[in-house]
Coordinates of C-alpha atoms in Angstrom, one line a residue:
M1 CA -0.2 0.0 -0.1
D2 CA 1.5 3.2 -1.2
E3 CA -1.0 5.7 0.5
M4 CA -3.1 5.7 3.4
E5 CA -6.1 7.8 4.3
G6 CA -6.3 9.9 7.4
N7 CA -9.3 7.8 8.9
Q8 CA -7.0 4.8 8.8
I9 CA -4.0 6.7 9.9
L10 CA -5.9 7.8 12.9
A11 CA -7.5 4.7 13.8
E12 CA -4.0 2.8 13.7
A13 CA -2.5 5.6 15.9
L14 CA -4.9 4.9 18.5
K15 CA -4.3 1.3 18.6
E16 CA -0.5 1.9 18.5
Q17 CA -0.9 3.9 21.7
G18 CA -2.6 0.8 23.4
L19 CA -6.1 2.4 23.5
E20 CA -8.8 -0.2 23.5
Y21 CA -12.4 1.5 23.6
V22 CA -14.1 4.0 21.8
F23 CA -17.4 5.8 23.2
G24 CA -19.3 7.9 20.7
I25 CA -22.1 8.7 18.4
M26 CA -21.2 8.5 14.8
G27 CA -22.3 10.8 12.0
H28 CA -20.9 13.3 9.5
P29 CA -18.0 13.5 9.1
V30 CA -16.8 10.6 11.3
I31 CA -18.8 7.8 9.9
E32 CA -15.8 6.1 8.1
L33 CA -13.8 6.9 11.0
A34 CA -15.8 4.7 13.2
L35 CA -15.7 2.0 11.0
A36 CA -12.0 2.3 10.6
M37 CA -11.6 2.2 14.2
Q38 CA -13.3 -1.1 14.4
V39 CA -11.2 -2.6 11.5
A40 CA -7.9 -1.4 13.5
G41 CA -9.1 -3.7 16.4
L42 CA -10.6 -1.0 18.6
Q43 CA -14.0 -1.5 20.5
Y44 CA -16.6 0.8 19.7
L45 CA -19.7 1.5 21.7
G46 CA -22.6 3.6 20.3
F47 CA -24.1 6.0 22.7
R48 CA -27.5 7.9 22.8
N49 CA -25.9 11.2 24.2
E50 CA -22.5 12.4 23.6
Q51 CA -22.1 13.6 27.2
S52 CA -23.0 9.9 28.3
A53 CA -20.1 8.7 26.1
C54 CA -17.8 11.3 27.6
Y55 CA -18.8 10.1 31.1
A56 CA -18.2 6.4 30.1
A57 CA -14.8 7.0 28.4
Q58 CA -13.4 9.2 31.4
A59 CA -14.7 6.6 33.9
Y60 CA -12.8 3.8 32.0
G61 CA -9.8 6.1 32.2
Y62 CA -10.0 6.3 36.0
L63 CA -10.5 2.4 36.3
T64 CA -7.6 1.3 34.0
K65 CA -5.3 4.6 33.9
K66 CA -5.7 4.3 30.0
P67 CA -7.8 7.0 28.5
G68 CA -11.0 5.9 26.9
V69 CA -11.8 7.6 23.7
V70 CA -14.6 9.7 22.7
L71 CA -15.7 10.2 18.9
C72 CA -18.2 12.9 18.3
V73 CA -19.5 14.7 15.2
S74 CA -18.9 18.3 14.4
G75 CA -20.4 21.4 16.0
P76 CA -23.3 20.5 18.3
G77 CA -22.0 17.1 18.7
L78 CA -18.5 18.5 20.3
L79 CA -20.5 21.1 22.4
H80 CA -22.6 18.0 24.0
V81 CA -19.1 16.6 24.8
T82 CA -17.7 19.6 26.5
G83 CA -20.0 18.9 29.6
G84 CA -18.3 15.4 30.0
M85 CA -14.9 16.8 29.2
A86 CA -15.2 19.6 32.1
N87 CA -16.1 16.9 34.4
A88 CA -13.1 14.8 33.4
Q89 CA -10.8 17.9 33.9
V90 CA -12.0 18.7 37.1
N91 CA -12.3 15.2 38.4
C92 CA -8.7 14.8 37.0
W93 CA -9.3 11.5 34.8
P94 CA -7.8 10.8 31.7
V95 CA -10.0 11.1 28.5
L96 CA -9.2 11.7 24.8
V97 CA -12.2 13.5 22.8
I98 CA -11.8 13.2 19.0
G99 CA -14.2 15.5 16.9
G100 CA -15.0 15.6 13.4
S101 CA -15.3 19.2 12.1
C102 CA -16.2 20.7 8.8
P103 CA -14.1 20.7 5.7
Q104 CA -11.2 23.3 5.9
D105 CA -12.3 24.7 2.7
H106 CA -15.9 25.6 4.1
E107 CA -14.5 27.2 6.9
G108 CA -15.5 30.9 7.2
I109 CA -18.2 30.6 4.7
G110 CA -20.9 28.9 6.7
G111 CA -19.9 25.3 6.5
F112 CA -22.1 22.4 7.9
Q113 CA -22.0 22.5 11.7
E114 CA -19.0 25.2 11.4
W115 CA -17.6 26.0 14.9
P116 CA -14.3 27.2 16.3
Q117 CA -14.0 23.7 18.1
V118 CA -10.2 23.8 19.1
E119 CA -10.8 27.3 20.8
S120 CA -14.0 26.1 22.4
S121 CA -12.5 23.0 23.9
R122 CA -9.2 24.6 25.5
P123 CA -11.3 25.7 28.6
Y124 CA -12.1 22.1 29.3
C125 CA -8.8 20.2 28.6
K126 CA -5.2 20.1 28.9
Y127 CA -4.5 19.9 25.3
A128 CA -6.5 20.8 22.1
A129 CA -5.0 20.9 18.8
R130 CA -5.8 20.3 15.0
P131 CA -3.0 18.2 13.1
P132 CA -2.0 20.1 10.1
S133 CA -1.9 17.1 7.9
A134 CA -3.0 13.5 7.9
A135 CA 0.8 12.6 8.1
L136 CA 1.2 14.2 11.5
I137 CA -1.9 12.6 13.2
P138 CA 0.1 9.9 15.0
L139 CA 2.5 12.6 16.8
H140 CA -0.7 14.4 17.9
V141 CA -2.4 11.1 19.1
E142 CA 0.6 10.3 21.1
K143 CA 0.9 13.7 22.6
A144 CA -2.6 13.7 23.6
V145 CA -2.5 10.3 25.4
R146 CA 0.7 11.7 27.1
L147 CA -0.8 14.9 28.4
A148 CA -4.1 12.9 29.5
T149 CA -2.3 10.7 31.7
Y150 CA 1.1 12.4 32.8
G151 CA 1.0 14.7 35.9
R152 CA -2.7 15.6 37.0
P153 CA -4.7 13.4 34.4
G154 CA -7.3 15.3 32.6
A155 CA -9.0 15.5 29.2
T156 CA -7.3 16.1 25.7
Y157 CA -8.9 17.0 22.5
L158 CA -8.2 16.5 18.6
D159 CA -10.1 18.0 15.9
M160 CA -10.2 16.1 12.8
P161 CA -11.8 18.3 9.6
A162 CA -13.4 16.2 7.2
T163 CA -10.5 17.2 4.7
I164 CA -8.0 15.7 7.1
L165 CA -9.9 12.5 7.6
T166 CA -10.2 11.9 3.9
Q167 CA -6.8 13.1 2.9
K168 CA -4.4 10.5 1.4
V169 CA -0.8 10.6 1.8
P170 CA 2.1 8.4 1.2
V171 CA 3.1 5.9 3.7
K172 CA 6.5 6.9 3.9
R173 CA 5.4 10.5 4.9
I174 CA 3.5 9.1 7.8
A175 CA 4.9 10.1 11.3
K176 CA 6.6 7.2 12.8
V177 CA 5.8 7.6 16.9
G178 CA 6.2 4.8 19.5
R179 CA 3.8 3.9 22.3
C180 CA 3.7 6.7 24.9
P181 CA 5.7 5.1 28.0
P182 CA 3.8 5.0 31.6
P183 CA 3.9 8.2 33.4
P184 CA 7.2 8.7 35.3
V185 CA 7.2 7.7 39.3
I186 CA 7.7 10.6 41.4
Y187 CA 9.7 10.2 44.5
P188 CA 9.2 12.2 47.9
Q189 CA 12.2 14.2 49.1
P190 CA 13.5 12.2 52.3
E191 CA 13.4 15.3 54.7
L192 CA 9.8 15.8 53.9
I193 CA 8.9 12.4 54.7
E194 CA 10.8 12.8 58.2
Q195 CA 8.8 16.2 58.8
A196 CA 5.7 14.4 58.0
V197 CA 6.2 11.5 60.4
S198 CA 7.3 13.9 63.2
L199 CA 4.2 15.8 62.9
L200 CA 1.9 12.8 62.9
A201 CA 3.9 11.0 65.6
N202 CA 3.7 14.1 68.0
A203 CA 0.0 15.0 67.2
K204 CA -2.8 14.5 69.7
K205 CA -5.5 13.9 67.1
P206 CA -3.9 13.0 64.0
L207 CA -6.2 12.1 61.0
I208 CA -5.4 10.6 57.4
I209 CA -7.7 11.5 54.5
V210 CA -7.7 9.1 51.6
G211 CA -9.0 10.7 48.3
K212 CA -9.7 9.5 45.1
G213 CA -6.0 10.3 43.7
A214 CA -4.9 7.4 46.1
G215 CA -7.4 5.2 44.1
Y216 CA -6.4 6.2 40.8
A217 CA -2.6 5.8 41.8
H218 CA -3.4 2.2 42.4
A219 CA -1.6 2.8 45.8
E220 CA -4.0 0.7 47.9
K221 CA -1.4 -1.9 49.0
E222 CA 1.1 1.0 50.4
V223 CA -2.0 2.8 51.9
Q224 CA -3.3 -0.1 53.8
E225 CA 0.3 -0.9 55.1
L226 CA 0.4 2.6 56.4
I227 CA -2.8 2.5 58.2
N228 CA -2.7 -1.0 59.4
S229 CA 0.9 -0.5 60.8
T230 CA 0.1 2.5 62.6
S231 CA -3.5 2.3 63.5
L232 CA -4.0 5.9 62.6
P233 CA -7.6 6.9 62.0
F234 CA -8.5 7.4 58.5
L235 CA -11.4 9.2 56.6
P236 CA -12.1 8.4 53.1
T237 CA -13.4 10.8 50.5
P238 CA -16.4 9.4 48.5
M239 CA -14.3 7.9 45.7
G240 CA -11.4 7.2 48.2
K241 CA -13.9 4.4 49.5
G242 CA -12.4 1.0 49.2
V243 CA -8.7 2.1 49.1
I244 CA -8.8 0.5 52.5
S245 CA -12.1 -1.4 53.3
D246 CA -15.0 0.7 54.9
T247 CA -15.2 -2.1 57.4
N248 CA -11.5 -1.7 58.6
Q249 CA -11.3 -0.9 62.3
N250 CA -9.3 2.3 61.6
C251 CA -12.1 3.8 59.4
V252 CA -13.9 6.7 61.1
S253 CA -16.5 7.4 58.6
S254 CA -19.1 7.0 61.2
A255 CA -17.7 10.1 63.1
R256 CA -16.7 12.2 60.1
T257 CA -17.8 15.7 61.6
L258 CA -15.9 15.0 64.8
A259 CA -12.9 13.8 63.1
L260 CA -12.5 16.7 60.8
Q261 CA -13.5 19.1 63.5
Q262 CA -11.0 18.2 66.3
C263 CA -8.2 16.7 64.5
D264 CA -4.8 18.6 64.8
V265 CA -2.8 17.0 62.0
I266 CA -4.1 15.8 58.7
L267 CA -2.2 13.6 56.2
L268 CA -3.9 14.3 52.8
L269 CA -3.5 11.5 50.4
G270 CA -4.6 12.5 46.8
A271 CA -7.5 14.4 48.3
R272 CA -8.0 18.3 47.7
L273 CA -9.1 20.9 50.3
N274 CA -12.1 22.0 48.2
W275 CA -15.8 22.3 48.8
M276 CA -16.1 18.5 49.6
L277 CA -13.7 18.8 52.4
H278 CA -14.9 22.2 53.4
F279 CA -11.8 24.1 52.3
G280 CA -10.1 23.0 55.3
R281 CA -11.1 26.0 57.5
P282 CA -13.2 26.7 60.5
P283 CA -15.7 26.0 61.6
R284 CA -15.4 22.5 60.1
Y285 CA -11.7 22.4 61.2
Q286 CA -9.3 24.0 64.2
K287 CA -8.1 27.3 62.9
N288 CA -4.6 25.9 63.8
V289 CA -4.9 22.5 62.1
K290 CA -1.8 21.3 60.3
V291 CA -1.8 19.7 56.9
I292 CA 0.7 17.5 55.3
Q293 CA -0.6 17.6 51.5
V294 CA 0.6 14.7 49.2
D295 CA -0.3 15.4 45.6
L296 CA 1.1 14.9 41.9
C297 CA 0.3 18.4 41.2
A298 CA 2.5 21.1 42.5
E299 CA 0.1 23.8 41.6
E300 CA -2.3 22.2 44.0
M301 CA 0.0 22.8 47.0
H302 CA -1.1 25.2 49.6
N303 CA -4.7 25.6 47.8
S304 CA -7.1 27.2 50.2
L305 CA -4.8 26.6 53.1
Q306 CA -1.1 26.8 53.6
S307 CA 0.3 23.3 54.3
T308 CA 2.6 22.7 56.8
V309 CA 4.5 19.9 54.6
A310 CA 3.7 19.8 51.0
I311 CA 5.1 16.8 49.2
Q312 CA 4.7 16.4 45.5
A313 CA 5.3 12.8 44.7
D314 CA 3.3 9.6 43.8
I315 CA 1.2 8.2 46.9
G316 CA 2.5 4.8 46.7
P317 CA 6.0 5.7 47.5
V318 CA 5.0 8.4 50.1
A319 CA 2.8 6.0 52.0
H320 CA 5.6 3.1 51.7
Q321 CA 8.2 5.5 53.2
L322 CA 6.0 6.6 55.8
S323 CA 5.3 3.2 56.8
Q324 CA 8.7 2.3 57.0
A325 CA 9.7 5.5 59.1
F326 CA 6.7 4.7 61.6
K327 CA 8.1 1.4 62.1
N328 CA 11.4 2.4 62.8
R329 CA 9.9 4.7 65.6
K330 CA 7.8 1.7 66.6
F331 CA 4.7 3.8 66.3
N332 CA 1.2 2.8 67.0
L333 CA -1.8 4.7 68.0
A334 CA -3.5 2.3 70.3
H335 CA -7.4 2.3 70.3
T336 CA -7.0 2.9 74.2
N337 CA -5.6 6.5 73.3
P338 CA -8.0 9.3 74.4
W339 CA -8.4 10.5 70.5
W340 CA -9.5 7.1 69.6
K341 CA -11.8 6.7 72.5
E342 CA -13.5 10.1 71.6
L343 CA -13.9 8.9 67.6
I344 CA -15.0 5.3 68.9
A345 CA -17.8 6.6 71.2
K346 CA -19.0 9.2 68.3
A347 CA -18.9 6.6 65.9
D348 CA -21.0 4.1 68.1
R349 CA -23.6 6.8 68.8
N350 CA -24.1 7.6 65.1
R351 CA -24.5 3.9 64.1
K352 CA -27.0 3.2 66.6
T353 CA -29.0 6.5 65.2
V354 CA -28.7 5.2 61.6
A355 CA -29.6 1.6 62.8
A356 CA -32.8 2.8 64.4
M357 CA -33.8 4.6 61.0
A358 CA -33.0 1.6 59.0
L359 CA -35.3 -0.6 61.1
D360 CA -38.2 1.3 60.3
T361 CA -40.0 -0.6 57.7
S362 CA -43.4 1.5 57.8
L363 CA -44.4 2.7 54.4
P364 CA -43.6 4.7 52.4
L365 CA -39.9 3.4 53.1
N366 CA -37.2 5.7 54.1
Y367 CA -33.6 6.0 52.6
Y368 CA -32.0 4.0 55.3
T369 CA -34.3 1.2 55.3
V370 CA -33.8 0.8 51.7
F371 CA -30.0 1.0 51.8
K372 CA -29.7 -1.4 54.5
H373 CA -31.5 -4.3 52.8
I374 CA -30.0 -3.4 49.4
Q375 CA -26.4 -3.8 51.3
Q376 CA -27.6 -7.1 52.8
I377 CA -28.0 -8.8 49.3
I378 CA -25.7 -7.3 46.9
P379 CA -22.1 -9.0 46.6
S380 CA -19.5 -7.3 48.8
D381 CA -17.1 -6.8 45.7
S382 CA -19.9 -4.8 43.6
I383 CA -18.9 -1.6 41.7
I384 CA -21.2 1.0 42.9
C385 CA -21.9 3.9 40.7
S386 CA -24.3 6.5 42.2
E387 CA -25.8 9.8 41.7
G388 CA -28.5 12.1 43.2
A389 CA -29.1 14.2 46.2
N390 CA -29.8 12.4 49.4
T391 CA -29.8 8.9 47.2
M392 CA -25.8 9.3 46.8
D393 CA -25.1 10.9 50.3
I394 CA -26.9 8.5 52.3
G395 CA -26.1 5.8 49.9
R396 CA -22.4 6.4 50.4
T397 CA -22.7 6.0 54.1
M398 CA -24.8 2.8 53.8
L399 CA -23.4 0.8 50.7
L400 CA -19.9 -0.1 51.7
N401 CA -17.0 -0.6 49.3
E402 CA -14.5 -3.5 50.1
L403 CA -12.1 -2.6 47.2
P404 CA -10.5 0.3 45.6
R405 CA -12.0 1.7 42.5
H406 CA -15.2 0.6 43.1
R407 CA -17.5 3.6 43.9
L408 CA -18.0 6.1 41.1
D409 CA -20.4 9.1 41.7
A410 CA -21.0 12.7 40.9
G411 CA -17.5 13.5 41.8
T412 CA -15.8 17.0 42.5
F413 CA -17.8 18.5 39.8
G414 CA -21.1 17.3 41.5
T415 CA -22.3 16.1 37.9
M416 CA -25.7 14.7 37.5
G417 CA -26.1 12.4 34.4
V418 CA -23.0 10.5 35.1
G419 CA -24.4 7.1 36.3
P420 CA -25.4 5.3 33.4
G421 CA -22.2 6.1 31.7
F422 CA -20.2 5.4 34.4
A423 CA -22.0 2.0 35.0
I424 CA -21.3 1.1 31.4
A425 CA -17.6 1.8 31.7
A426 CA -17.3 -0.2 35.0
A427 CA -19.4 -2.9 33.2
L428 CA -16.7 -3.2 30.4
Y429 CA -13.9 -3.3 33.1
C430 CA -15.6 -6.3 34.7
K431 CA -16.3 -8.0 31.3
D432 CA -12.5 -7.8 30.6
N433 CA -11.2 -8.4 34.1
A434 CA -13.6 -9.9 36.6
P435 CA -16.6 -11.3 34.5
K436 CA -18.5 -12.3 37.8
K437 CA -18.5 -9.1 39.5
R438 CA -21.4 -7.0 39.5
V439 CA -22.2 -3.4 38.6
I440 CA -25.0 -1.7 40.9
C441 CA -26.1 1.9 39.5
V442 CA -27.8 3.5 42.3
E443 CA -29.9 6.6 40.9
G444 CA -32.2 9.2 42.2
D445 CA -35.3 9.5 40.0
S446 CA -34.2 13.2 39.2
A447 CA -30.6 12.0 38.3
F448 CA -31.8 9.2 36.4
G449 CA -33.7 11.3 34.0
F450 CA -30.5 12.9 32.6
S451 CA -29.0 9.9 30.9
G452 CA -31.9 7.4 31.3
M453 CA -31.7 6.2 27.6
E454 CA -28.6 4.6 27.9
V455 CA -30.6 1.9 29.2
E456 CA -30.6 0.8 25.5
T457 CA -27.0 1.1 25.0
M458 CA -26.8 -1.4 27.8
F459 CA -29.1 -3.7 26.0
R460 CA -27.4 -3.5 22.8
Y461 CA -24.0 -4.4 24.2
K462 CA -25.5 -7.0 26.8
L463 CA -24.1 -5.7 29.9
P464 CA -25.8 -6.9 33.0
I465 CA -26.1 -3.7 35.0
I466 CA -28.6 -3.6 37.9
I467 CA -30.0 0.0 38.0
I468 CA -31.8 1.1 41.2
I469 CA -33.8 4.0 41.2
V470 CA -34.7 5.4 44.5
N471 CA -37.9 7.3 43.6
N472 CA -39.1 10.3 45.8
N473 CA -41.0 11.9 43.1
G474 CA -38.6 14.9 42.8
I475 CA -35.4 16.9 42.9
Y476 CA -34.3 16.6 46.6
G477 CA -37.7 15.6 47.6
G478 CA -41.2 15.8 45.8
L479 CA -45.1 15.3 46.7
D480 CA -47.2 12.4 47.0
K481 CA -49.5 11.6 44.2
E482 CA -52.7 12.8 46.0
T483 CA -50.9 16.0 47.1
M484 CA -49.7 16.7 43.6
K485 CA -53.0 16.4 42.3
Q486 CA -54.7 18.7 44.6
I487 CA -52.0 21.3 43.9
Q488 CA -52.4 20.9 40.1
D489 CA -56.3 21.0 40.2
A490 CA -56.1 24.4 42.0
G491 CA -54.4 26.4 39.1
E492 CA -52.2 26.5 36.1
A493 CA -49.7 23.8 36.4
T494 CA -46.5 26.2 35.5
Q495 CA -47.6 28.3 38.4
V496 CA -48.7 26.1 41.3
T497 CA -46.5 22.8 40.7
P498 CA -43.3 23.0 43.2
P499 CA -40.0 23.6 41.0
Q500 CA -38.6 20.5 42.8
S501 CA -41.5 18.1 41.8
L502 CA -41.4 15.5 39.5
T503 CA -44.4 13.2 38.3
A504 CA -45.4 11.2 41.2
E505 CA -44.9 7.5 41.3
T506 CA -43.4 7.2 37.7
R507 CA -43.1 3.4 36.5
Y508 CA -39.6 3.9 35.4
E509 CA -39.0 0.0 35.5
R510 CA -41.5 -0.2 32.6
M511 CA -38.7 1.0 30.2
M512 CA -37.6 -2.7 30.2
E513 CA -40.8 -3.8 28.3
M514 CA -39.5 -1.9 25.2
F515 CA -36.8 -4.7 25.1
G516 CA -39.1 -7.5 26.1
R517 CA -38.2 -7.7 29.6
R518 CA -39.9 -6.7 32.9
G519 CA -38.5 -4.3 35.5
H520 CA -39.2 -4.4 39.3
F521 CA -41.6 -2.0 40.9
C522 CA -41.0 -2.2 44.9
T523 CA -42.8 -0.4 47.9
T524 CA -41.8 -2.9 50.5
V525 CA -38.6 -4.6 51.9
S526 CA -39.6 -8.0 50.8
E527 CA -40.1 -6.7 47.2
I528 CA -36.8 -5.1 47.1
E529 CA -35.1 -8.3 48.3
T530 CA -36.9 -10.4 45.7
A531 CA -36.2 -7.9 43.0
L532 CA -32.3 -7.8 43.8
R533 CA -32.1 -11.6 44.1
T534 CA -33.9 -11.9 40.5
A535 CA -31.8 -9.3 39.1
L536 CA -28.5 -10.8 40.1
K537 CA -29.3 -13.9 38.3
V538 CA -29.4 -11.8 34.9
T539 CA -26.2 -12.1 33.1
D540 CA -27.3 -10.8 29.5
S541 CA -28.9 -7.4 30.1
P542 CA -29.6 -4.8 32.3
T543 CA -32.3 -4.6 34.9
I544 CA -34.2 -1.7 36.4
I545 CA -35.7 -1.6 39.9
N546 CA -37.8 1.1 40.8
I547 CA -38.2 1.8 44.6
L548 CA -40.9 4.0 45.5
I549 CA -40.0 5.8 49.0
N550 CA -41.5 8.5 51.1
P551 CA -41.2 11.7 49.1
A552 CA -40.5 13.7 52.6
A553 CA -37.8 11.1 53.7
D554 CA -34.6 13.0 54.7
R555 CA -30.9 12.3 56.0
K556 CA -29.9 11.9 59.8
T557 CA -29.6 15.4 61.2
Q558 CA -26.4 16.7 60.6
S559 CA -24.2 19.1 62.7
F560 CA -23.2 21.2 59.7
S561 CA -24.7 21.7 56.1
W562 CA -23.3 19.5 53.4
L563 CA -22.0 22.7 51.6
T564 CA -20.0 25.2 53.5
E565 CA -21.7 28.3 53.2
S566 CA -19.9 31.6 51.5
K567 CA -18.9 34.3 54.0
L568 CA -19.3 37.1 51.6

């Protein structure tokens, strides 16, 4: 073959970089590209919405440390993807977006779906470029993969005009680029390790916070060694759950507020002092709390709060060296320590409060009862994808994770609509690595509405995802059917319907009937148990379990609001 077309050059360049999955929606001008990708050996999944495709690709990148690829059409197609790109960028997950664009000779004269795509993508990614010729496509693909995975992971974008994709160039002119090597491992400065150990060893109330960065780094072995050898209390962030098991005796999730408010030294492993950790500031923390910050990204250091010790390094080497230094000191914080006694007492009180709420089986059910019985039936090694307001927040406390990277939720950006895409990525990961592992997608009814049609995508690719919709008829909370009818009978619907309300008792499970299957509608504990046991037997398609709960159900009373209020 003397010549090669841009479509084939791009497909083979992606394959050369070791990429495996493409998530997208095909159309002009990337129809032939999608086919060329399959010919090159890439696995292509067609989605119903570009944002969902991007959510799936980035979740696959988080699970594997290898970017998923997003393929989208020009103009509106790319603009739909930018929401997903922003989520990946804020979440620090690797993803590579490839957007078709209008022919170069149509630019400036009103070409079909013409849009300044490279410029539009730059705010949402680490690298955005258009190869000047088909011959240089491999060079840009390698750079896009490298920048998506090196340093702080994130999104990259490559723009592919129709004229580049159809351009034919001599094979001998095509850039020869090898596979991007794995990111280099950054080791900590020894003196900073000693400073960190000294601070923690002399603290009266030390605390380790384990973030999703520790999960992405695959540092679970080293972090577990650190926690188990020192008996230091630890608190996982939502997607840091499972790096050390939620059932580990040193986990203080049940005393989260007390742990944050009273600790005097924090070791921050791959987490950021953003809104999710209340910026590290009073009144959620002591005003003189000392922070030991471990992060890959130098620019993240001292953000929001001046760190006492700032360590730019990979989490694995840091955790290992800390463990060795503590062993040399023969340090161990016994559970008889006053700090531990305080944490244990608070955790016991909180667990008793939650247990009492979970025992309430009166109808309609509350969140805690629902999640208690889900937890009792689903396999302990399930990957749990979750989104919603109370559904996600309460579910996080009740649905436990034993393994790292087994919880995917709305994340740092607080994005709704991510659940089905995340679940699809998780199901592909399971298919390739652990075929018997189950994916449980727990959705609020509002959250499910964002990307619910991806159920068809799950059916098309035979992915056995269990979708559980916790249905409270609204956003945060809704109204029961009778009250909703009375309100709407009283006036014009657009003026009297509460803004947070959705249609009461919507039968989401009937979506299964579109595919010749039956879903499950549950109002009682026994119905939930039967539905879950039935769903766990299904291995070739998704299942929807629609659980109706009390529209006024709320969470346990909190000492502080989940969102730190602005002081301005």
